[in-house]
Amino acid sequence: MSTIRILIVEDEPLIAEDIREYLTNADYSVCAVAHNKAQALRALEMQTPDMALLDINLGGNMDGLELAQIINEQYYAPFIFLTSYSHKSIIEQAKVTRPMGYILKPFNEKDLYSSIEIGLYNFSQGARSRHLSLERLNQRIDSPLTEKEFEILQSVYEGCTNKQMAEQHFVSINTVKTHLQNLYDKLDVRSRSEAIAKLRKLLI
């Protein structure tokens, strides 16, 4: 559960499988693949992802835009649009949903990876509080964080993957996963995005 979990919403099964392969080849976990709005809503109810990749046009409808609004209103998670549309009117509609990126099809693995990395970073920075400190945070939670857990939490805020955190803190990926799970337990959350949302509420 400590890897970055991504929801894929794409109505073309072959494209969805290509995206899944791209992501599983990297340090990401695909928590669900949805081919329409209904499947996407079920997936969101089951588990809030750390990032969603949304096709704007699902089965001939602009359901991706509606899904984006639902994610903003009901779930605290970043999303990136994947689309064939470059029309100004569509971009204008997409902009107001505040996506972390807008990728035009066809795209390659590098396009996808870089957009996800930048999107996760920008999302975490948007949630960052200037007043984030171990002492202040521990005053607001029942189970205090250790210094190492707090360092890992700061890396989560920076949008780092497990591999990046392992290199940054000179520990194994399994150790990173252990610290993350301890963090989640102490904050009573299940994912990175939920952790950031919880901190945002705690540190207002």
CSV table of N, CA, C and O in Angstrom, one decimal, residues 34-154:
chain,number,residue,atom,x,y,z
A,34,ALA,N,-10.3,1.8,-15.3
A,34,ALA,CA,-11.7,2.0,-15.5
A,34,ALA,C,-11.9,2.4,-17.0
A,34,ALA,O,-11.1,3.2,-17.5
A,35,HIS,N,-12.9,1.9,-17.7
A,35,HIS,CA,-13.2,2.2,-19.1
A,35,HIS,C,-14.3,3.1,-19.3
A,35,HIS,O,-14.6,3.6,-20.4
A,36,ASN,N,-15.0,3.5,-18.1
A,36,ASN,CA,-16.1,4.4,-18.2
A,36,ASN,C,-16.3,5.1,-16.9
A,36,ASN,O,-15.6,4.8,-15.9
A,37,LYS,N,-17.2,6.1,-16.9
A,37,LYS,CA,-17.4,6.9,-15.7
A,37,LYS,C,-17.9,6.1,-14.5
A,37,LYS,O,-17.4,6.2,-13.4
A,38,ALA,N,-18.8,5.1,-14.7
A,38,ALA,CA,-19.3,4.3,-13.7
A,38,ALA,C,-18.2,3.5,-13.0
A,38,ALA,O,-18.2,3.4,-11.8
A,39,GLN,N,-17.4,2.9,-13.8
A,39,GLN,CA,-16.3,2.1,-13.3
A,39,GLN,C,-15.3,2.9,-12.5
A,39,GLN,O,-14.8,2.5,-11.5
A,40,ALA,N,-15.1,4.1,-13.0
A,40,ALA,CA,-14.2,5.1,-12.3
A,40,ALA,C,-14.7,5.4,-11.0
A,40,ALA,O,-14.0,5.5,-10.0
A,41,LEU,N,-16.0,5.7,-10.9
A,41,LEU,CA,-16.6,6.1,-9.6
A,41,LEU,C,-16.6,5.0,-8.6
A,41,LEU,O,-16.3,5.2,-7.4
A,42,ARG,N,-16.8,3.7,-9.1
A,42,ARG,CA,-16.7,2.6,-8.2
A,42,ARG,C,-15.2,2.4,-7.7
A,42,ARG,O,-15.0,2.1,-6.5
A,43,ALA,N,-14.3,2.6,-8.6
A,43,ALA,CA,-12.8,2.5,-8.2
A,43,ALA,C,-12.5,3.6,-7.1
A,43,ALA,O,-11.8,3.3,-6.1
A,44,LEU,N,-13.0,4.8,-7.3
A,44,LEU,CA,-12.7,5.9,-6.3
A,44,LEU,C,-13.4,5.6,-5.0
A,44,LEU,O,-12.8,5.9,-3.9
A,45,GLU,N,-14.5,5.0,-5.0
A,45,GLU,CA,-15.2,4.6,-3.7
A,45,GLU,C,-14.4,3.5,-3.0
A,45,GLU,O,-14.4,3.6,-1.7
A,46,MET,N,-13.8,2.7,-3.7
A,46,MET,CA,-13.1,1.6,-3.1
A,46,MET,C,-11.8,2.0,-2.5
A,46,MET,O,-11.3,1.6,-1.5
A,47,GLN,N,-11.1,3.0,-3.2
A,47,GLN,CA,-9.8,3.4,-2.8
A,47,GLN,C,-9.4,4.7,-3.5
A,47,GLN,O,-9.4,4.8,-4.7
A,48,THR,N,-9.0,5.7,-2.7
A,48,THR,CA,-8.6,7.0,-3.2
A,48,THR,C,-7.2,6.8,-3.8
A,48,THR,O,-6.3,6.4,-3.0
A,49,PRO,N,-6.9,7.1,-5.0
A,49,PRO,CA,-5.6,6.9,-5.6
A,49,PRO,C,-4.7,8.1,-5.2
A,49,PRO,O,-5.2,9.2,-4.8
A,50,ASP,N,-3.4,8.0,-5.4
A,50,ASP,CA,-2.5,9.1,-5.2
A,50,ASP,C,-2.4,9.9,-6.5
A,50,ASP,O,-2.0,11.1,-6.4
A,51,MET,N,-2.9,9.4,-7.6
A,51,MET,CA,-2.9,10.1,-8.9
A,51,MET,C,-3.9,9.4,-9.8
A,51,MET,O,-4.0,8.2,-9.8
A,52,ALA,N,-4.7,10.2,-10.5
A,52,ALA,CA,-5.6,9.6,-11.5
A,52,ALA,C,-5.2,10.2,-12.9
A,52,ALA,O,-4.9,11.3,-13.1
A,53,LEU,N,-5.2,9.3,-13.9
A,53,LEU,CA,-5.0,9.6,-15.3
A,53,LEU,C,-6.4,9.5,-16.0
A,53,LEU,O,-7.0,8.4,-16.1
A,54,LEU,N,-6.9,10.7,-16.4
A,54,LEU,CA,-8.3,10.7,-16.9
A,54,LEU,C,-8.3,11.0,-18.4
A,54,LEU,O,-7.8,12.1,-18.9
A,55,ASP,N,-8.9,10.1,-19.2
A,55,ASP,CA,-9.2,10.4,-20.6
A,55,ASP,C,-10.5,11.3,-20.5
A,55,ASP,O,-11.4,11.1,-19.8
A,56,ILE,N,-10.4,12.4,-21.3
A,56,ILE,CA,-11.5,13.4,-21.3
A,56,ILE,C,-12.8,12.8,-21.9
A,56,ILE,O,-13.9,12.8,-21.4
A,57,ASN,N,-12.6,12.1,-23.1
A,57,ASN,CA,-13.7,11.6,-23.9
A,57,ASN,C,-13.9,10.1,-23.6
A,57,ASN,O,-13.1,9.3,-24.0
A,58,LEU,N,-14.9,9.8,-22.8
A,58,LEU,CA,-15.2,8.4,-22.5
A,58,LEU,C,-16.5,8.0,-23.2
A,58,LEU,O,-17.6,8.4,-22.8
A,59,GLY,N,-16.3,7.1,-24.2
A,59,GLY,CA,-17.5,6.6,-24.9
A,59,GLY,C,-18.3,7.7,-25.6
A,59,GLY,O,-19.5,7.6,-25.7
A,60,GLY,N,-17.6,8.7,-26.1
A,60,GLY,CA,-18.2,9.8,-26.9
A,60,GLY,C,-18.7,10.9,-26.0
A,60,GLY,O,-19.3,11.9,-26.5
A,61,ASN,N,-18.6,10.8,-24.7
A,61,ASN,CA,-19.0,11.9,-23.8
A,61,ASN,C,-17.8,12.5,-23.1
A,61,ASN,O,-16.8,11.9,-23.0
A,62,MET,N,-18.0,13.7,-22.6
A,62,MET,CA,-16.9,14.4,-21.9
A,62,MET,C,-16.9,14.1,-20.4
A,62,MET,O,-16.8,14.9,-19.6
A,63,ASP,N,-17.1,12.8,-20.1
A,63,ASP,CA,-17.2,12.4,-18.8
A,63,ASP,C,-15.9,12.6,-17.9
A,63,ASP,O,-16.0,12.7,-16.7
A,64,GLY,N,-14.8,12.7,-18.6
A,64,GLY,CA,-13.5,12.9,-17.9
A,64,GLY,C,-13.5,14.2,-17.2
A,64,GLY,O,-13.0,14.3,-16.0
A,65,LEU,N,-14.2,15.2,-17.8
A,65,LEU,CA,-14.3,16.5,-17.1
A,65,LEU,C,-15.2,16.5,-15.9
A,65,LEU,O,-14.9,17.1,-14.8
A,66,GLU,N,-16.3,15.7,-16.0
A,66,GLU,CA,-17.2,15.6,-14.8
A,66,GLU,C,-16.5,14.8,-13.7
A,66,GLU,O,-16.6,15.1,-12.5
A,67,LEU,N,-15.7,13.7,-14.1
A,67,LEU,CA,-15.0,13.0,-13.1
A,67,LEU,C,-14.0,13.9,-12.4
A,67,LEU,O,-13.8,13.7,-11.1
A,68,ALA,N,-13.4,14.8,-13.1
A,68,ALA,CA,-12.4,15.7,-12.5
A,68,ALA,C,-13.1,16.5,-11.4
A,68,ALA,O,-12.5,16.7,-10.3
A,69,GLN,N,-14.3,17.0,-11.7
A,69,GLN,CA,-15.0,17.8,-10.7
A,69,GLN,C,-15.3,17.0,-9.5
A,69,GLN,O,-15.3,17.5,-8.4
A,70,ILE,N,-15.7,15.8,-9.7
A,70,ILE,CA,-16.1,14.9,-8.6
A,70,ILE,C,-14.9,14.6,-7.7
A,70,ILE,O,-15.0,14.6,-6.5
A,71,ILE,N,-13.7,14.4,-8.4
A,71,ILE,CA,-12.5,14.2,-7.6
A,71,ILE,C,-12.2,15.4,-6.8
A,71,ILE,O,-11.8,15.3,-5.6
A,72,ASN,N,-12.3,16.6,-7.3
A,72,ASN,CA,-12.1,17.8,-6.6
A,72,ASN,C,-13.0,18.0,-5.4
A,72,ASN,O,-12.6,18.5,-4.4
A,73,GLU,N,-14.3,17.6,-5.6
A,73,GLU,CA,-15.3,17.9,-4.6
A,73,GLU,C,-15.3,16.8,-3.5
A,73,GLU,O,-15.6,17.1,-2.3
A,74,GLN,N,-15.0,15.5,-3.9
A,74,GLN,CA,-15.2,14.4,-2.9
A,74,GLN,C,-13.9,13.7,-2.5
A,74,GLN,O,-13.9,13.0,-1.5
A,75,TYR,N,-12.9,13.8,-3.3
A,75,TYR,CA,-11.6,13.1,-3.1
A,75,TYR,C,-10.5,14.1,-3.2
A,75,TYR,O,-10.5,15.0,-4.0
A,76,TYR,N,-9.5,14.0,-2.3
A,76,TYR,CA,-8.4,14.9,-2.4
A,76,TYR,C,-7.2,14.2,-3.1
A,76,TYR,O,-6.4,13.5,-2.5
A,77,ALA,N,-7.2,14.3,-4.4
A,77,ALA,CA,-6.2,13.6,-5.2
A,77,ALA,C,-5.9,14.4,-6.5
A,77,ALA,O,-6.8,15.0,-7.1
A,78,PRO,N,-4.7,14.3,-6.9
A,78,PRO,CA,-4.3,15.0,-8.2
A,78,PRO,C,-4.7,14.2,-9.4
A,78,PRO,O,-4.8,13.0,-9.3
A,79,PHE,N,-4.9,14.8,-10.5
A,79,PHE,CA,-5.2,14.1,-11.8
A,79,PHE,C,-4.6,14.8,-13.0
A,79,PHE,O,-4.3,16.0,-12.9
A,80,ILE,N,-4.3,14.0,-14.0
A,80,ILE,CA,-3.8,14.5,-15.2
A,80,ILE,C,-4.7,14.0,-16.4
A,80,ILE,O,-5.2,12.9,-16.4
A,81,PHE,N,-5.0,14.9,-17.3
A,81,PHE,CA,-5.9,14.6,-18.4
A,81,PHE,C,-5.0,13.9,-19.5
A,81,PHE,O,-3.9,14.4,-19.8
A,82,LEU,N,-5.5,12.8,-20.1
A,82,LEU,CA,-4.9,12.2,-21.3
A,82,LEU,C,-6.0,12.4,-22.4
A,82,LEU,O,-7.1,11.9,-22.2
A,83,THR,N,-5.6,13.0,-23.4
A,83,THR,CA,-6.7,13.3,-24.4
A,83,THR,C,-6.2,13.5,-25.8
A,83,THR,O,-5.0,13.8,-26.0
A,84,SER,N,-7.0,13.3,-26.8
A,84,SER,CA,-6.7,13.6,-28.2
A,84,SER,C,-7.1,15.1,-28.5
A,84,SER,O,-6.9,15.5,-29.6
A,85,TYR,N,-7.8,15.7,-27.6
A,85,TYR,CA,-8.4,17.1,-27.9
A,85,TYR,C,-7.4,18.2,-27.6
A,85,TYR,O,-6.9,18.3,-26.5
A,86,SER,N,-7.1,19.0,-28.6
A,86,SER,CA,-6.3,20.2,-28.3
A,86,SER,C,-7.1,21.5,-28.6
A,86,SER,O,-6.5,22.6,-28.7
A,87,HIS,N,-8.4,21.3,-28.8
A,87,HIS,CA,-9.3,22.5,-29.1
A,87,HIS,C,-9.3,23.4,-27.9
A,87,HIS,O,-9.3,23.0,-26.8
A,88,LYS,N,-9.3,24.7,-28.2
A,88,LYS,CA,-9.2,25.7,-27.2
A,88,LYS,C,-10.4,25.6,-26.2
A,88,LYS,O,-10.2,25.8,-25.0
A,89,SER,N,-11.6,25.3,-26.8
A,89,SER,CA,-12.8,25.2,-25.9
A,89,SER,C,-12.6,24.1,-24.9
A,89,SER,O,-13.1,24.3,-23.7
A,90,ILE,N,-12.1,23.0,-25.3
A,90,ILE,CA,-11.9,21.8,-24.4
A,90,ILE,C,-10.8,22.2,-23.3
A,90,ILE,O,-11.0,21.9,-22.1
A,91,ILE,N,-9.8,22.8,-23.8
A,91,ILE,CA,-8.7,23.2,-22.8
A,91,ILE,C,-9.2,24.2,-21.8
A,91,ILE,O,-8.9,24.1,-20.6
A,92,GLU,N,-10.1,25.1,-22.2
A,92,GLU,CA,-10.7,26.1,-21.3
A,92,GLU,C,-11.5,25.3,-20.3
A,92,GLU,O,-11.5,25.7,-19.1
A,93,GLN,N,-12.3,24.3,-20.7
A,93,GLN,CA,-13.1,23.6,-19.8
A,93,GLN,C,-12.3,22.8,-18.8
A,93,GLN,O,-12.6,22.6,-17.6
A,94,ALA,N,-11.2,22.2,-19.3
A,94,ALA,CA,-10.3,21.4,-18.5
A,94,ALA,C,-9.5,22.3,-17.5
A,94,ALA,O,-9.4,21.8,-16.3
A,95,LYS,N,-9.1,23.5,-17.9
A,95,LYS,CA,-8.4,24.3,-17.0
A,95,LYS,C,-9.1,24.6,-15.7
A,95,LYS,O,-8.4,24.6,-14.6
A,96,VAL,N,-10.4,24.8,-15.7
A,96,VAL,CA,-11.1,25.2,-14.5
A,96,VAL,C,-11.1,24.1,-13.5
A,96,VAL,O,-11.5,24.3,-12.3
A,97,THR,N,-10.8,22.8,-13.9
A,97,THR,CA,-10.8,21.7,-13.0
A,97,THR,C,-9.5,21.6,-12.2
A,97,THR,O,-9.3,20.7,-11.4
A,98,ARG,N,-8.5,22.4,-12.6
A,98,ARG,CA,-7.2,22.4,-12.0
A,98,ARG,C,-6.4,21.1,-12.1
A,98,ARG,O,-6.0,20.5,-11.0
A,99,PRO,N,-6.2,20.6,-13.3
A,99,PRO,CA,-5.5,19.4,-13.4
A,99,PRO,C,-4.0,19.6,-13.1
A,99,PRO,O,-3.5,20.7,-13.2
A,100,MET,N,-3.3,18.6,-12.8
A,100,MET,CA,-1.8,18.6,-12.6
A,100,MET,C,-1.1,18.5,-13.9
A,100,MET,O,0.2,18.6,-14.0
A,101,GLY,N,-1.8,18.2,-15.0
A,101,GLY,CA,-1.2,18.1,-16.3
A,101,GLY,C,-2.2,17.8,-17.4
A,101,GLY,O,-3.4,17.5,-17.1
A,102,TYR,N,-1.8,18.0,-18.7
A,102,TYR,CA,-2.6,17.8,-19.8
A,102,TYR,C,-1.8,17.2,-20.9
A,102,TYR,O,-1.0,17.8,-21.5
A,103,ILE,N,-1.9,15.8,-21.1
A,103,ILE,CA,-1.1,15.1,-22.1
A,103,ILE,C,-1.9,14.8,-23.3
A,103,ILE,O,-3.0,14.2,-23.3
A,104,LEU,N,-1.3,15.2,-24.5
A,104,LEU,CA,-2.0,15.0,-25.7
A,104,LEU,C,-1.6,13.6,-26.3
A,104,LEU,O,-0.4,13.2,-26.2
A,105,LYS,N,-2.5,12.8,-26.8
A,105,LYS,CA,-2.2,11.5,-27.4
A,105,LYS,C,-1.8,11.8,-28.9
A,105,LYS,O,-2.3,12.8,-29.5
A,106,PRO,N,-0.9,11.0,-29.4
A,106,PRO,CA,-0.2,9.9,-28.8
A,106,PRO,C,0.9,10.4,-27.9
A,106,PRO,O,1.5,11.4,-28.2
A,107,PHE,N,1.2,9.7,-26.8
A,107,PHE,CA,2.3,10.1,-26.0
A,107,PHE,C,3.2,8.9,-25.7
A,107,PHE,O,2.8,7.7,-26.0
A,108,ASN,N,4.4,9.1,-25.2
A,108,ASN,CA,5.3,8.0,-24.9
A,108,ASN,C,5.6,7.8,-23.4
A,108,ASN,O,5.0,8.6,-22.6
A,109,GLU,N,6.3,6.9,-23.0
A,109,GLU,CA,6.6,6.6,-21.6
A,109,GLU,C,7.2,7.8,-20.9
A,109,GLU,O,6.8,8.2,-19.8
A,110,LYS,N,8.2,8.5,-21.6
A,110,LYS,CA,8.8,9.6,-21.0
A,110,LYS,C,7.9,10.7,-20.7
A,110,LYS,O,7.9,11.4,-19.7
A,111,ASP,N,7.0,11.0,-21.7
A,111,ASP,CA,5.9,12.0,-21.5
A,111,ASP,C,5.1,11.7,-20.2
A,111,ASP,O,4.8,12.6,-19.4
A,112,LEU,N,4.7,10.5,-20.1
A,112,LEU,CA,3.9,10.1,-19.0
A,112,LEU,C,4.6,10.2,-17.7
A,112,LEU,O,4.1,10.8,-16.7
A,113,TYR,N,5.8,9.6,-17.6
A,113,TYR,CA,6.6,9.7,-16.4
A,113,TYR,C,6.9,11.1,-15.9
A,113,TYR,O,6.7,11.4,-14.7
A,114,SER,N,7.3,11.9,-16.8
A,114,SER,CA,7.7,13.3,-16.4
A,114,SER,C,6.4,14.1,-16.0
A,114,SER,O,6.5,14.8,-15.0
A,115,SER,N,5.3,13.8,-16.6
A,115,SER,CA,4.0,14.5,-16.2
A,115,SER,C,3.6,14.1,-14.8
A,115,SER,O,3.1,14.9,-14.0
A,116,ILE,N,3.7,12.8,-14.6
A,116,ILE,CA,3.3,12.2,-13.3
A,116,ILE,C,4.2,12.8,-12.2
A,116,ILE,O,3.8,13.3,-11.1
A,117,GLU,N,5.5,12.8,-12.4
A,117,GLU,CA,6.5,13.3,-11.4
A,117,GLU,C,6.2,14.8,-11.1
A,117,GLU,O,6.2,15.2,-9.9
A,118,ILE,N,6.1,15.6,-12.2
A,118,ILE,CA,5.9,17.0,-12.0
A,118,ILE,C,4.5,17.2,-11.3
A,118,ILE,O,4.3,18.1,-10.4
A,119,GLY,N,3.5,16.4,-11.7
A,119,GLY,CA,2.2,16.6,-11.1
A,119,GLY,C,2.1,16.2,-9.7
A,119,GLY,O,1.5,17.0,-8.9
A,120,LEU,N,2.8,15.2,-9.3
A,120,LEU,CA,2.8,14.8,-7.8
A,120,LEU,C,3.6,15.8,-7.0
A,120,LEU,O,3.1,16.2,-5.9
A,121,TYR,N,4.6,16.4,-7.6
A,121,TYR,CA,5.4,17.4,-6.9
A,121,TYR,C,4.6,18.7,-6.7
A,121,TYR,O,4.5,19.2,-5.6
A,122,ASN,N,4.0,19.1,-7.8
A,122,ASN,CA,3.2,20.4,-7.7
A,122,ASN,C,2.0,20.2,-6.8
A,122,ASN,O,1.6,21.1,-6.0
A,123,PHE,N,1.4,19.0,-6.8
A,123,PHE,CA,0.2,18.8,-5.9
A,123,PHE,C,0.7,18.8,-4.4
A,123,PHE,O,0.1,19.5,-3.6
A,124,SER,N,1.8,18.2,-4.1
A,124,SER,CA,2.3,18.2,-2.8
A,124,SER,C,2.8,19.6,-2.3
A,124,SER,O,2.5,20.0,-1.2
A,125,GLN,N,3.3,20.4,-3.2
A,125,GLN,CA,3.7,21.7,-2.9
A,125,GLN,C,2.5,22.6,-2.6
A,125,GLN,O,2.6,23.5,-1.8
A,126,GLY,N,1.5,22.4,-3.3
A,126,GLY,CA,0.2,23.1,-3.1
A,126,GLY,C,-0.3,22.9,-1.8
A,126,GLY,O,-1.0,23.7,-1.2
A,127,ALA,N,-0.1,21.7,-1.2
A,127,ALA,CA,-0.6,21.3,0.1
A,127,ALA,C,0.4,21.7,1.2
A,127,ALA,O,0.0,21.6,2.4
A,128,ARG,N,1.6,22.0,0.9
A,128,ARG,CA,2.6,22.3,1.9
A,128,ARG,C,2.3,23.5,2.8
A,128,ARG,O,1.8,24.5,2.3
A,129,SER,N,2.5,23.3,4.0
A,129,SER,CA,2.3,24.4,5.0
A,129,SER,C,3.6,24.9,5.4
A,129,SER,O,4.5,24.2,5.7
A,130,ARG,N,3.7,26.2,5.4
A,130,ARG,CA,5.0,26.9,5.9
A,130,ARG,C,5.2,26.5,7.4
A,130,ARG,O,6.3,26.7,7.9
A,131,HIS,N,4.2,26.1,8.1
A,131,HIS,CA,4.3,25.9,9.5
A,131,HIS,C,4.5,24.4,9.8
A,131,HIS,O,4.3,24.0,11.0
A,132,LEU,N,4.8,23.6,8.8
A,132,LEU,CA,5.0,22.1,9.0
A,132,LEU,C,6.3,21.9,9.9
A,132,LEU,O,7.4,22.2,9.4
A,133,SER,N,6.1,21.4,11.1
A,133,SER,CA,7.2,21.0,11.9
A,133,SER,C,6.8,19.8,12.7
A,133,SER,O,5.6,19.6,13.0
A,134,LEU,N,7.8,19.0,13.1
A,134,LEU,CA,7.6,17.8,13.9
A,134,LEU,C,6.9,18.1,15.2
A,134,LEU,O,5.9,17.5,15.6
A,135,GLU,N,7.4,19.2,15.9
A,135,GLU,CA,6.8,19.5,17.2
A,135,GLU,C,5.3,19.9,17.0
A,135,GLU,O,4.4,19.5,17.8
A,136,ARG,N,5.0,20.8,16.0
A,136,ARG,CA,3.7,21.3,15.8
A,136,ARG,C,2.7,20.1,15.4
A,136,ARG,O,1.6,20.1,15.9
A,137,LEU,N,3.2,19.3,14.6
A,137,LEU,CA,2.4,18.1,14.1
A,137,LEU,C,2.1,17.2,15.3
A,137,LEU,O,1.0,16.7,15.5
A,138,ASN,N,3.1,16.9,16.1
A,138,ASN,CA,2.9,15.9,17.2
A,138,ASN,C,2.0,16.4,18.2
A,138,ASN,O,1.4,15.6,19.0
A,139,GLN,N,1.8,17.7,18.3
A,139,GLN,CA,0.8,18.3,19.3
A,139,GLN,C,-0.6,18.0,18.8
A,139,GLN,O,-1.5,18.1,19.6
A,140,ARG,N,-0.8,17.6,17.5
A,140,ARG,CA,-2.1,17.5,17.0
A,140,ARG,C,-2.5,16.1,16.7
A,140,ARG,O,-3.6,15.8,16.2
A,141,ILE,N,-1.6,15.1,16.9
A,141,ILE,CA,-2.0,13.7,16.7
A,141,ILE,C,-1.7,12.9,18.0
A,141,ILE,O,-1.0,13.3,18.8
A,142,ASP,N,-2.4,11.7,18.0
A,142,ASP,CA,-2.4,10.9,19.3
A,142,ASP,C,-1.1,10.1,19.4
A,142,ASP,O,-0.6,10.0,20.5
A,143,SER,N,-0.6,9.7,18.3
A,143,SER,CA,0.7,8.9,18.3
A,143,SER,C,1.8,9.7,17.6
A,143,SER,O,1.8,9.9,16.4
A,144,PRO,N,2.7,10.2,18.4
A,144,PRO,CA,3.8,11.1,17.8
A,144,PRO,C,4.7,10.4,16.8
A,144,PRO,O,4.9,9.2,16.9
A,145,LEU,N,5.1,11.2,15.8
A,145,LEU,CA,6.0,10.7,14.8
A,145,LEU,C,7.4,10.7,15.3
A,145,LEU,O,7.8,11.6,16.0
A,146,THR,N,8.2,9.8,14.8
A,146,THR,CA,9.7,9.9,15.1
A,146,THR,C,10.3,10.9,14.1
A,146,THR,O,9.7,11.3,13.1
A,147,GLU,N,11.5,11.3,14.4
A,147,GLU,CA,12.2,12.2,13.5
A,147,GLU,C,12.4,11.6,12.1
A,147,GLU,O,12.2,12.3,11.1
A,148,LYS,N,12.7,10.3,12.0
A,148,LYS,CA,12.8,9.6,10.7
A,148,LYS,C,11.5,9.6,10.0
A,148,LYS,O,11.4,9.8,8.8
A,149,GLU,N,10.4,9.3,10.7
A,149,GLU,CA,9.1,9.3,10.0
A,149,GLU,C,8.8,10.6,9.5
A,149,GLU,O,8.2,10.8,8.4
A,150,PHE,N,9.1,11.7,10.3
A,150,PHE,CA,8.9,13.0,9.8
A,150,PHE,C,9.7,13.4,8.6
A,150,PHE,O,9.2,14.0,7.7
A,151,GLU,N,10.9,12.9,8.5
A,151,GLU,CA,11.7,13.1,7.3
A,151,GLU,C,11.1,12.4,6.1
A,151,GLU,O,11.1,13.0,5.0
A,152,ILE,N,10.6,11.2,6.3
A,152,ILE,CA,9.9,10.5,5.2
A,152,ILE,C,8.7,11.3,4.8
A,152,ILE,O,8.4,11.4,3.6
A,153,LEU,N,8.0,11.8,5.8
A,153,LEU,CA,6.7,12.6,5.5
A,153,LEU,C,7.1,13.8,4.6
A,153,LEU,O,6.3,14.1,3.7
A,154,GLN,N,8.2,14.4,4.9
A,154,GLN,CA,8.6,15.6,4.1
A,154,GLN,C,8.9,15.2,2.7
A,154,GLN,O,8.6,15.9,1.7
